[in-house]
mmCIF file of C-alpha atoms in Angstrom:
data_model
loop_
_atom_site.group_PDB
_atom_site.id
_atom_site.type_symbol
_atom_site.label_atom_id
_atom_site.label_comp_id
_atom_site.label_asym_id
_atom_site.label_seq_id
_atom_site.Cartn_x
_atom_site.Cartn_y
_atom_site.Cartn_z
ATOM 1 C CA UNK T 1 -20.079 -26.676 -23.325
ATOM 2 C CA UNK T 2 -18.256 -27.465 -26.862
ATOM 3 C CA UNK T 3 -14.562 -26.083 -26.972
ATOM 4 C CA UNK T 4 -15.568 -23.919 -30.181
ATOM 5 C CA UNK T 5 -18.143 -22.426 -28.237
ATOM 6 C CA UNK T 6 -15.699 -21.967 -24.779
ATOM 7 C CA UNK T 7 -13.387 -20.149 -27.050
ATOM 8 C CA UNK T 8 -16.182 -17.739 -28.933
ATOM 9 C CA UNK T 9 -17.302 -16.707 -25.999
ATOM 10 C CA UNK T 10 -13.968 -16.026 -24.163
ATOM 11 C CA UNK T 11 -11.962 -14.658 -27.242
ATOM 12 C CA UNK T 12 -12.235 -11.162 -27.185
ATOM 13 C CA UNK T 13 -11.781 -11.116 -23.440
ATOM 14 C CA UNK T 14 -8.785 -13.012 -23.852
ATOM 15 C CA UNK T 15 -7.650 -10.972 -26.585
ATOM 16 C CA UNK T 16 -7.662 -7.851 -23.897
ATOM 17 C CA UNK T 17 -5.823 -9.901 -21.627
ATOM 18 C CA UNK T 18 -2.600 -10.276 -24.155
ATOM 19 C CA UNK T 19 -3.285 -6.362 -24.895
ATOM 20 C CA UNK T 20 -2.772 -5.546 -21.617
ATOM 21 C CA UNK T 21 0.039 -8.169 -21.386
ATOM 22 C CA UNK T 22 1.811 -6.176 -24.217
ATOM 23 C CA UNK T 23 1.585 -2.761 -22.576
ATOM 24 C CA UNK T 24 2.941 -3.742 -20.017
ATOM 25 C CA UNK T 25 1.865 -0.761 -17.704
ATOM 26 C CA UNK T 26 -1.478 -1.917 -16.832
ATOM 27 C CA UNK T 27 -2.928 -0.720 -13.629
ATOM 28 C CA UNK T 28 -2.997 -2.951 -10.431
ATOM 29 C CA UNK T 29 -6.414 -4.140 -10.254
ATOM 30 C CA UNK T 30 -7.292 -4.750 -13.805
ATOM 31 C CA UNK T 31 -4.034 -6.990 -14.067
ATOM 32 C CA UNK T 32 -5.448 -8.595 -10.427
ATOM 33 C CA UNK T 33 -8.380 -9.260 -12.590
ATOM 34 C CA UNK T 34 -7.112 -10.763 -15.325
ATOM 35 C CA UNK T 35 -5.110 -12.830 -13.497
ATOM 36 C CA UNK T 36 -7.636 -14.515 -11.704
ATOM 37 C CA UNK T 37 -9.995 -14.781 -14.282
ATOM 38 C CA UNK T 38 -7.715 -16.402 -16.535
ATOM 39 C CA UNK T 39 -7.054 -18.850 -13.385
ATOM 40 C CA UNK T 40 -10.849 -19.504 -13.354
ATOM 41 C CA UNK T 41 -10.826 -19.953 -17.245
ATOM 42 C CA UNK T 42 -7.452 -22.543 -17.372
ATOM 43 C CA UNK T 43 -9.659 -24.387 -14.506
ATOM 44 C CA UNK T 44 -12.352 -25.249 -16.516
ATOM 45 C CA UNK T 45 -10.065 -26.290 -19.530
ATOM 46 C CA UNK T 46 -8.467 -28.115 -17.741
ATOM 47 C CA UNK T 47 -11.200 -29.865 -16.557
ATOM 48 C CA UNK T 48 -13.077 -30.023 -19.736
ATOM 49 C CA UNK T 49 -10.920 -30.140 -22.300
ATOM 50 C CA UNK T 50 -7.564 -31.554 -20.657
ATOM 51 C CA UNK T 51 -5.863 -31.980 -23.987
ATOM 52 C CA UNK T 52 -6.484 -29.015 -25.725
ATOM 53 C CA UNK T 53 -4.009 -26.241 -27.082
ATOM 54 C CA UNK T 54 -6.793 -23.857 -25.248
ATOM 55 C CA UNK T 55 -4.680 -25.135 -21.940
ATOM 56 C CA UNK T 56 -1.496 -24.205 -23.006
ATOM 57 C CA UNK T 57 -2.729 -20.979 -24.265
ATOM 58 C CA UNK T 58 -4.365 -20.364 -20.620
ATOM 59 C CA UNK T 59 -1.419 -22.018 -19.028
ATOM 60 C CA UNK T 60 0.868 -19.438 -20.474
ATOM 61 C CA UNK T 61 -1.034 -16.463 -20.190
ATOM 62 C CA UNK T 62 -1.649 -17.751 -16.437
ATOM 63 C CA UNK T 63 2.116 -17.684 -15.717
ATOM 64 C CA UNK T 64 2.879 -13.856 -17.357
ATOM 65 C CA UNK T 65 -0.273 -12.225 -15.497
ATOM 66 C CA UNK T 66 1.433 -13.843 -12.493
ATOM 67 C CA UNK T 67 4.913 -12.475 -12.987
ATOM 68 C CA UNK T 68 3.149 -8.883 -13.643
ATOM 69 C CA UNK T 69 0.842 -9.009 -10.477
ATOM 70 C CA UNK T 70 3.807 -10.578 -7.828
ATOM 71 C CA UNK T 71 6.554 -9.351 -9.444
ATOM 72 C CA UNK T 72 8.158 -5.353 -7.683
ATOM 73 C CA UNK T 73 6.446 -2.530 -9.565
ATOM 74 C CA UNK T 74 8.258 0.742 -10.298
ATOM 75 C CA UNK T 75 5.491 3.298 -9.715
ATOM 76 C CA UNK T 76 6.359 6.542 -11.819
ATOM 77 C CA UNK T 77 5.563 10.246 -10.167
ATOM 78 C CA UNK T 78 2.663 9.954 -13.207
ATOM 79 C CA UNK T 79 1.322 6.667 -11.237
ATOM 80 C CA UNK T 80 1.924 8.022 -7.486
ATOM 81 C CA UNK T 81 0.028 11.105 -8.570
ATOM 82 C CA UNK T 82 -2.971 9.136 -9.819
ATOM 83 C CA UNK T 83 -3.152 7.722 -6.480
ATOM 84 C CA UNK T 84 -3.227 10.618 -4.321
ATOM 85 C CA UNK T 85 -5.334 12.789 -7.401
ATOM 86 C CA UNK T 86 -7.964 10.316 -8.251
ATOM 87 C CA UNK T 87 -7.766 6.891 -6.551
ATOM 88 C CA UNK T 88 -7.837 8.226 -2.928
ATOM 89 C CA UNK T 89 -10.286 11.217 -3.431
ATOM 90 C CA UNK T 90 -12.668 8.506 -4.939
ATOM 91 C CA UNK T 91 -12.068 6.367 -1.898
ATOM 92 C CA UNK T 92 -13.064 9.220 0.878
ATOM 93 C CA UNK T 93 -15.771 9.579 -1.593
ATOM 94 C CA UNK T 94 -17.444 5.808 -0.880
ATOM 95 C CA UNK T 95 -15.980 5.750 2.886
ATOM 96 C CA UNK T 96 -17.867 9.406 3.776
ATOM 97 C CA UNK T 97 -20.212 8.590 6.297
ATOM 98 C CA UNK T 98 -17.188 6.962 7.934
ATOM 99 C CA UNK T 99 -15.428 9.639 8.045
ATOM 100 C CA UNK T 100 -18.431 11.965 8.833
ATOM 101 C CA UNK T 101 -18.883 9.674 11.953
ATOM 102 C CA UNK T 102 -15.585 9.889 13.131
ATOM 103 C CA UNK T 103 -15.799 14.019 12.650
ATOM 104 C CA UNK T 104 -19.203 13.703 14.480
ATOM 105 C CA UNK T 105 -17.793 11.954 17.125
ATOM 106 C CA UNK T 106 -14.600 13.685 17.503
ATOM 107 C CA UNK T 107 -16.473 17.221 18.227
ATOM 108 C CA UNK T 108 -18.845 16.027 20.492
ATOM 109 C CA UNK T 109 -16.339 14.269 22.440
ATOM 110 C CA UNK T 110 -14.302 17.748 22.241
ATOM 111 C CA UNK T 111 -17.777 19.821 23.269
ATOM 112 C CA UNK T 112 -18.161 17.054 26.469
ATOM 113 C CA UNK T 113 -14.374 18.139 27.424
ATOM 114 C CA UNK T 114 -15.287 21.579 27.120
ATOM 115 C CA UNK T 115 -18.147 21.199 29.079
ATOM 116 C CA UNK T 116 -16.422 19.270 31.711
ATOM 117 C CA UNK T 117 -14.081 21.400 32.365
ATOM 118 C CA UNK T 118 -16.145 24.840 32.405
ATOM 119 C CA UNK T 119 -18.109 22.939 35.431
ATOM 120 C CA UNK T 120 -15.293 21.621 37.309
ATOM 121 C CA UNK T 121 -11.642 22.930 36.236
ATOM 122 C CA UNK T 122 -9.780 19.527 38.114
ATOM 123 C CA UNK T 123 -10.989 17.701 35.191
ATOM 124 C CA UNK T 124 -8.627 19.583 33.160
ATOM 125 C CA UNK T 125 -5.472 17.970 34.944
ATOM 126 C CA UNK T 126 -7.405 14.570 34.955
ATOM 127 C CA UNK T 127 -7.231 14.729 31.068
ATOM 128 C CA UNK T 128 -3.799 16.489 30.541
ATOM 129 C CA UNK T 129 -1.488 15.680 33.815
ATOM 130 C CA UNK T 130 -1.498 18.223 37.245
ATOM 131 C CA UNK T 131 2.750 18.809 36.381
ATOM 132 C CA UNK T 132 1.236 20.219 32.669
ATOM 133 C CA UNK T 133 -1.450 22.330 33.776
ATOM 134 C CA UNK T 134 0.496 23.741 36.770
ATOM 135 C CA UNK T 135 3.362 24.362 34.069
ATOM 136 C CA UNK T 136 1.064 26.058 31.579
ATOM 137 C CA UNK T 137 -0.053 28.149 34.685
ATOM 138 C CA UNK T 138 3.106 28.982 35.173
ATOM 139 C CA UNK T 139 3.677 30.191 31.429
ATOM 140 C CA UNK T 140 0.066 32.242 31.153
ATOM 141 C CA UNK T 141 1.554 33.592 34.191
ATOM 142 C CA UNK T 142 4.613 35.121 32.837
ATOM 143 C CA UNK T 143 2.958 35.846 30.176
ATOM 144 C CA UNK T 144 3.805 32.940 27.751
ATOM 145 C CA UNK T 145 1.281 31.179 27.720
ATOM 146 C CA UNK T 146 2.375 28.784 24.609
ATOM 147 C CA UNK T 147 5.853 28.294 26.087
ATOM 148 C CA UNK T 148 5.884 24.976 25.941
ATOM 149 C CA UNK T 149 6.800 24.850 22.013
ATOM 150 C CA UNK T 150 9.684 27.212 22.734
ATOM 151 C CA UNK T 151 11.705 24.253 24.127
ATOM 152 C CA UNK T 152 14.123 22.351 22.971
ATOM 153 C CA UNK T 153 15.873 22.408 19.201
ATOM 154 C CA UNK T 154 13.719 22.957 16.533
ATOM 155 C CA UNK T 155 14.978 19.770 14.564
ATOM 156 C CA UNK T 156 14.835 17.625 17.539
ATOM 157 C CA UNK T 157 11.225 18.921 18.669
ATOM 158 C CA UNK T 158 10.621 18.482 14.612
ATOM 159 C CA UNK T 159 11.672 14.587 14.514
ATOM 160 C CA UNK T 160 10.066 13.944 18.217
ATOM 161 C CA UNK T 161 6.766 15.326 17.260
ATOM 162 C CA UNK T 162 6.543 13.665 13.876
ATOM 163 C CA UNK T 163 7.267 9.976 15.453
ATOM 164 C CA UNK T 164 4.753 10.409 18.104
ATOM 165 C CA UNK T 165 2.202 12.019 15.628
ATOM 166 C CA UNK T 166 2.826 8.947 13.786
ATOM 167 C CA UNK T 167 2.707 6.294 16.325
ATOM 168 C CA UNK T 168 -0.623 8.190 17.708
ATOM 169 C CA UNK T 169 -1.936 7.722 14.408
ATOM 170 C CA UNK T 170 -0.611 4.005 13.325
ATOM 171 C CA UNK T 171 -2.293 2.970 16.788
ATOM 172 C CA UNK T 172 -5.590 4.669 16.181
ATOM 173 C CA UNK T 173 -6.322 2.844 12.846
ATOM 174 C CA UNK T 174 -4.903 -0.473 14.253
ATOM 175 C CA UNK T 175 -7.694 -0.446 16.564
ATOM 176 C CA UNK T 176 -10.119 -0.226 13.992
ATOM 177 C CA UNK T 177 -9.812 -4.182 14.053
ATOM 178 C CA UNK T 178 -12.402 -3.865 16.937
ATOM 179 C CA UNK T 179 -15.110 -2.236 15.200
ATOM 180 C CA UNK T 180 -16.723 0.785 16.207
ATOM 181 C CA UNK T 181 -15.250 0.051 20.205
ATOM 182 C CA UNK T 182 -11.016 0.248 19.245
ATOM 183 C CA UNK T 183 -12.004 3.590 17.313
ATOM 184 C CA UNK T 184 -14.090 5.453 19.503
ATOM 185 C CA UNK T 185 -11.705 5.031 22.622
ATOM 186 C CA UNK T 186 -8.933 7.073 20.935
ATOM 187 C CA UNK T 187 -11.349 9.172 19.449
ATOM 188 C CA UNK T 188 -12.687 9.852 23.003
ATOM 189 C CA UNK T 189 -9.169 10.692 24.531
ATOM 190 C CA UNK T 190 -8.274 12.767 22.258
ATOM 191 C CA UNK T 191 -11.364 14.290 21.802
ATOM 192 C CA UNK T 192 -11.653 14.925 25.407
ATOM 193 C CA UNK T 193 -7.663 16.526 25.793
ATOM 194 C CA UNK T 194 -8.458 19.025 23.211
ATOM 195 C CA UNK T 195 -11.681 19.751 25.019
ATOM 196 C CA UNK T 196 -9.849 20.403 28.162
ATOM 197 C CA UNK T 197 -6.280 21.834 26.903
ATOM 198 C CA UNK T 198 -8.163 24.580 24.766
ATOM 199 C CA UNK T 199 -10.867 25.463 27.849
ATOM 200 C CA UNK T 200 -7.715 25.823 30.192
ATOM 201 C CA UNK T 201 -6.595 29.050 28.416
ATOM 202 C CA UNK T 202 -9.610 30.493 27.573
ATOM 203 C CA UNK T 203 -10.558 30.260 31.692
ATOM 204 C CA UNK T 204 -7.676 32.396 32.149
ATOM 205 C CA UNK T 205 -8.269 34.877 29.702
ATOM 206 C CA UNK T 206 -5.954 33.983 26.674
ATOM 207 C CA UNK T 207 -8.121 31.320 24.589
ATOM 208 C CA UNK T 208 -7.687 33.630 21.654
ATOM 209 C CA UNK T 209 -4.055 34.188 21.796
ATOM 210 C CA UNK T 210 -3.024 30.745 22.320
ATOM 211 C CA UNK T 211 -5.398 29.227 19.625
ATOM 212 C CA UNK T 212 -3.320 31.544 17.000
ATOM 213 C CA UNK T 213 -0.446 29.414 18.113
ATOM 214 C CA UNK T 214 -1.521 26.281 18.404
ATOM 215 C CA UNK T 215 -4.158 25.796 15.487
ATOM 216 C CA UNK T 216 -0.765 26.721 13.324
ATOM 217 C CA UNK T 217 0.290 23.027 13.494
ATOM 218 C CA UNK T 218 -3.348 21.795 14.953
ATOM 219 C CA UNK T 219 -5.150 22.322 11.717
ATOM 220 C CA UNK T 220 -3.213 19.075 10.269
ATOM 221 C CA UNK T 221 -2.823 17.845 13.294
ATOM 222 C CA UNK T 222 -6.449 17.367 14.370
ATOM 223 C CA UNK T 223 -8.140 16.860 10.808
ATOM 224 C CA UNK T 224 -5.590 14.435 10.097
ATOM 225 C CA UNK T 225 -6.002 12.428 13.513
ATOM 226 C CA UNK T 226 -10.169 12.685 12.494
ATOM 227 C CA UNK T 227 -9.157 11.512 9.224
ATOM 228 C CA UNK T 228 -7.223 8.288 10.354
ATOM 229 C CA UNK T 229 -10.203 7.308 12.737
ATOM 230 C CA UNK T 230 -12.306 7.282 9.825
ATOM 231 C CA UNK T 231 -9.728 5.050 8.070
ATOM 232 C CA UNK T 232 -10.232 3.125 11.320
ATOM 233 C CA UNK T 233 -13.959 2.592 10.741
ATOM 234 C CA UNK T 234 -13.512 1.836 7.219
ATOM 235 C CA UNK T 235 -10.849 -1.069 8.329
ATOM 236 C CA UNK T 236 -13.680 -2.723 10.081
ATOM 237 C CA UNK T 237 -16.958 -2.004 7.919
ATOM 238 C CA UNK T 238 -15.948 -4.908 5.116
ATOM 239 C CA UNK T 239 -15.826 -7.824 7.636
ATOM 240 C CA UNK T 240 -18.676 -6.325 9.891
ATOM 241 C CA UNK T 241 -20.912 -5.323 7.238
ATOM 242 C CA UNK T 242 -19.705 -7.800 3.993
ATOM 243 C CA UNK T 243 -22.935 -6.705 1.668
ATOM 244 C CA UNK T 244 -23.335 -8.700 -1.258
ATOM 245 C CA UNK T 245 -19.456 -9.975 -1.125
ATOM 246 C CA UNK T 246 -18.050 -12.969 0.934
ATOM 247 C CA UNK T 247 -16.665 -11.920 4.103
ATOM 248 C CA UNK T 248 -12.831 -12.299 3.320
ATOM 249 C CA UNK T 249 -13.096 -10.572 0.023
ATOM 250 C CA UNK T 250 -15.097 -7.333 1.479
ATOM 251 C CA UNK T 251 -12.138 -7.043 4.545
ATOM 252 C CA UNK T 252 -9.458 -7.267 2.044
ATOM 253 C CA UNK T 253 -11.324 -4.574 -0.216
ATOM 254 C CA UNK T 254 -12.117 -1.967 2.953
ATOM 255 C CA UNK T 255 -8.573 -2.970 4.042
ATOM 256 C CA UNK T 256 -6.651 -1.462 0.953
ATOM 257 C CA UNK T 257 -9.213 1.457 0.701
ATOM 258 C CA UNK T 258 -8.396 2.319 4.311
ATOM 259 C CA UNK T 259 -4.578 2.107 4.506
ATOM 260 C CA UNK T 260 -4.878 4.238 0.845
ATOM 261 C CA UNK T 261 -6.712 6.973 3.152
ATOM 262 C CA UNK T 262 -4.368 6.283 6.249
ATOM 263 C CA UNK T 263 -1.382 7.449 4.015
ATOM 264 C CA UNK T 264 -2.986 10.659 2.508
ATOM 265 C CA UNK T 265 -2.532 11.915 5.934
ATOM 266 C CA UNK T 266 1.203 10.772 6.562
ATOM 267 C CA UNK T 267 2.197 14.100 4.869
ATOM 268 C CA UNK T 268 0.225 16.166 6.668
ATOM 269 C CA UNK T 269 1.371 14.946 10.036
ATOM 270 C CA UNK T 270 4.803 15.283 8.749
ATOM 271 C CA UNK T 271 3.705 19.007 7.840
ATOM 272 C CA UNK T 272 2.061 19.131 11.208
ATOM 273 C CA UNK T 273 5.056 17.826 13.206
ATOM 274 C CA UNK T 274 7.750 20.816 10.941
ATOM 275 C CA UNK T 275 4.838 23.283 11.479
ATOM 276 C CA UNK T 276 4.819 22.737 15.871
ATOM 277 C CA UNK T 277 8.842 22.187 15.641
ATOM 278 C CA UNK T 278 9.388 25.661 13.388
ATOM 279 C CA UNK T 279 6.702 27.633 13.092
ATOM 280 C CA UNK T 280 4.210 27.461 16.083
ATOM 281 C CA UNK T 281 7.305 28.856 18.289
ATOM 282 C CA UNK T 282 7.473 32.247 16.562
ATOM 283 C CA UNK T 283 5.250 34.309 18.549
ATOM 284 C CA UNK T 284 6.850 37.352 16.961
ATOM 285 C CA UNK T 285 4.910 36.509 13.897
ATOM 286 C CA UNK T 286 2.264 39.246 12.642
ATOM 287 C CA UNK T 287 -1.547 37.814 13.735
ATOM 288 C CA UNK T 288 -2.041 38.003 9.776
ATOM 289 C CA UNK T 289 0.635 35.267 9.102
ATOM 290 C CA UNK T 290 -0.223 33.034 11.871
ATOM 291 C CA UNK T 291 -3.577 33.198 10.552
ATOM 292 C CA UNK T 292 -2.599 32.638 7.181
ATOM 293 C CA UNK T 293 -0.782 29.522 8.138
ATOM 294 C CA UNK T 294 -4.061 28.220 9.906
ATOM 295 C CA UNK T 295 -6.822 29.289 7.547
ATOM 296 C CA UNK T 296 -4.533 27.930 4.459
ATOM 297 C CA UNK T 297 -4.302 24.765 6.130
ATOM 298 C CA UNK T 298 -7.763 24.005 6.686
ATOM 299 C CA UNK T 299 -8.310 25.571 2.905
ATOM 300 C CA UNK T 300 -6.379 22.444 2.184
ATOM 301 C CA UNK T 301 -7.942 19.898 4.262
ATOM 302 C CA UNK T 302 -11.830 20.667 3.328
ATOM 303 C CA UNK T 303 -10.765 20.772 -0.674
ATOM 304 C CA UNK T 304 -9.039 17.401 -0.763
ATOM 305 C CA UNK T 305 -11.302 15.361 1.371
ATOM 306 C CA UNK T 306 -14.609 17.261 0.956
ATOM 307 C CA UNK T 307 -14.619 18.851 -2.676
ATOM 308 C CA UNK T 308 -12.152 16.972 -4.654
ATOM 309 C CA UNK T 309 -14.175 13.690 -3.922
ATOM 310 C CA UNK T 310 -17.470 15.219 -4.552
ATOM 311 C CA UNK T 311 -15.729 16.163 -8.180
ATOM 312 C CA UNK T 312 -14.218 12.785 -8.453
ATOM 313 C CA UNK T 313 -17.693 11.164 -7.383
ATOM 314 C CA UNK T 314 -19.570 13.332 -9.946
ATOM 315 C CA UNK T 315 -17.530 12.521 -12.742
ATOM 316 C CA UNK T 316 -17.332 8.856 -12.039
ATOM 317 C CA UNK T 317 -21.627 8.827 -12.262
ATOM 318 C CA UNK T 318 -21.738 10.778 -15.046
ATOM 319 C CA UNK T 319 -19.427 8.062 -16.813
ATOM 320 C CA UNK T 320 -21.239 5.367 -15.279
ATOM 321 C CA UNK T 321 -24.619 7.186 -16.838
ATOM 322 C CA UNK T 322 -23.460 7.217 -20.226
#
C-alpha cells in the first residue's frame, strides 16, 4: 500500500486517538484500544515505510497511550459509580445463564438437603457437626432456638463473620478455574448445609421463628454466595468455550467480567456479616421489622441483578438498533 493511501485511510482514526489523548479522561478500554491499535499501525510503518515522519508520529502517540493505559488511575466517585450503575449490571446481563445455573443448582442442592434430612434426621449432623446440632437442641430447648448469634461481642462476631464470609466467597470463585467441577462442589456444600440447618428447626416445630432471624443476614448472605458461583462459572466459560476469539483473549475477557461481578457482592457480605453481628441477635424486634429487614434485602438483590440489567440490556439494543 502507498504511504498517502496508509495515511487516508488511518487519519481520522488517528485523529480520535490524539482527541482522546487530549481529554485525558478516557475510559479504560477504549484507551486499551487505542493503544494497541496504534501498536499494530507503528508495526506496519515501520515495516513499510521505515523512514517516514508517519513513524515518529506513531512512535509518539505509541509511547503517551502507554503512559495513560500503565500508568495509576485516580477513579472519581463519578467513575466508581459507572462501574457498579452500568458496567456491572451490563455484565450480569451477558453472564445470565451463568448465574441462572448457579441459582438452579444452588436450590436443588438445598431441596436434596431438605429431603435428606426429612428421611433420615442423622444426616443433619453429617452436614452441620453432632456438637452444633446437639447445641441448637439445646437452645430450641430453652426456648432460644437462634442462640447461637447471641454470643460473643457484636464487633468481634461483626469482623469474624465478615472475614469468613469473605474467604468462603474468594475460595468459591477461585475454583471456578476447574470448570463446572471447582464450582459445583461448593455450591453442593453449601447448598446441602442450608438444606439441613433450615429442616432441623422446622422438625422441631420452630422453622418459622428461626427463619425471621436468620434470613435477616441470610438474604445477602445466600444470594450473594449464588452470585459469586456464577462469577465462578463465568471465570471458566472464556477458556472452555473461546467462541469466535483466541483462547487467551476470551479468558482474559470472562476474567475481568467475573472479578467485576465478584466485587458487586463484597458489600453485601460486608452488609451481611454487620446484619448477623447486630441485627440478627435482637429477638426483641417486632416480626414487622425483622421482616422488613429481610423482604428489603431481597427487594435489593432481584432489582440490581435481575431488573437493572434487563434495563441496561434493553437500552444497549436499542442503541445498537439505531
Amino acid at each position: 500500500m502507498k504511504e498517502f493511501l496508509f495515511v487516508r485511510q488511518n487519519k481520522k482514526k488517528w485523529l480520535g486517538y490524539e482527541a482522546l489523548l487530549d481529554s485525558g479522561n478516557g475510559k479504560a478500554e477504549d484507551l486499551a484500544t487505542a493503544y494497541q491499535e496504534t501498536l499494530a499501525d507503528l508495526a506496519y510503518a515501520q515495516t513499510q515505510y521505515p523512514d517516514s515522519q508517519i513513524v515518529i508520529y506513531l512512535n509518539a502517540m505509541a509511547k503517551n497511550l502507554h503512559r495513560l493505559v500503565y500508568s495509576p488511575r485516580v477513579f472519581s466517585l463519578k467513575q466508581v459509580l459507572d462501574i457498579f450503575v452500568k458496567q456491572v449490571p451490563r455484565i450480569i446481563a451477558d453472564a445470565r445463564r451463568e448465574l441462572l445455573l448457579a441459582l438452579v443448582l444452588f436450590l436443588s442442592f438445598v431441596a436434596a438437603g431438605v429431603i435428606f434430612s426429612v428421611r433420615d434426621e442423622s444426616f443433619i449432623s453429617e452436614q452441620l457437626g453432632y456438637y452444633y446440632v446437639r447445641m441448637t437442641l439445646n437452645n430450641i430447648a430453652n426456648g432460644e432456638p437462634t442462640a447461637v448469634y447471641s454470643g460473643g461481642k457484636m464487633v468481634d462476631s461483626f469482623l469474624g463473620i465478615m472475614y469468613n464470609n469473605l474467604w468462603v466467597t474468594f475460595k468459591m470463585f477461585g475454583s471456578g478455574i476447574l470448570p463446572l467441577v471447582g464450582p459445583i462442589e461448593y455450591i453442593k456444600t453449601n447448598g446441602l448445609m442450608l438444606g439441613a440447618f433450615q429442616t432441623l428447626f422446622f422438625l422441631h416445630d420452630v422453622g418459622f421463628r428461626s427463619m425471621t432471624a436468620i434470613w435477616i443476614h441470610g438474604a445477602f448472605e445466600i444470594s450473594s454466595l449464588i452470585i459469586a458461583a456464577g462469577a465462578a462459572f463465568r471465570l471458566s466459560t472464556g477458556w472452555v468455550f473461546p467462541g469466535t476469539y483466541t483462547r487467551s483473549y476470551a479468558f482474559r475477557k470472562t476474567a475481568t467480567e467475573s472479578v467485576k461481578i465478584l466485587a458487586s457482592t463484597v458489600p453485601l457480605f460486608i452488609v451481611a456479616a454487620f446484619f448477623e453481628g447486630f441485627v440478627t441477635r435482637q429477638v426483641q424486634y417486632p416480626l414487622f421489622v425483622k421482616l422488613l429487614f429481610i423482604f428489603g434485602s431481597f427487594s435489593f438483590i432481584i432489582y440490581y441483578y435481575v431488573v437493572l440489567p434487563i434495563m441496561v440490556y434493553r437500552r444497549d439494543s436499542k442503541k445498537k438498533v439505531v
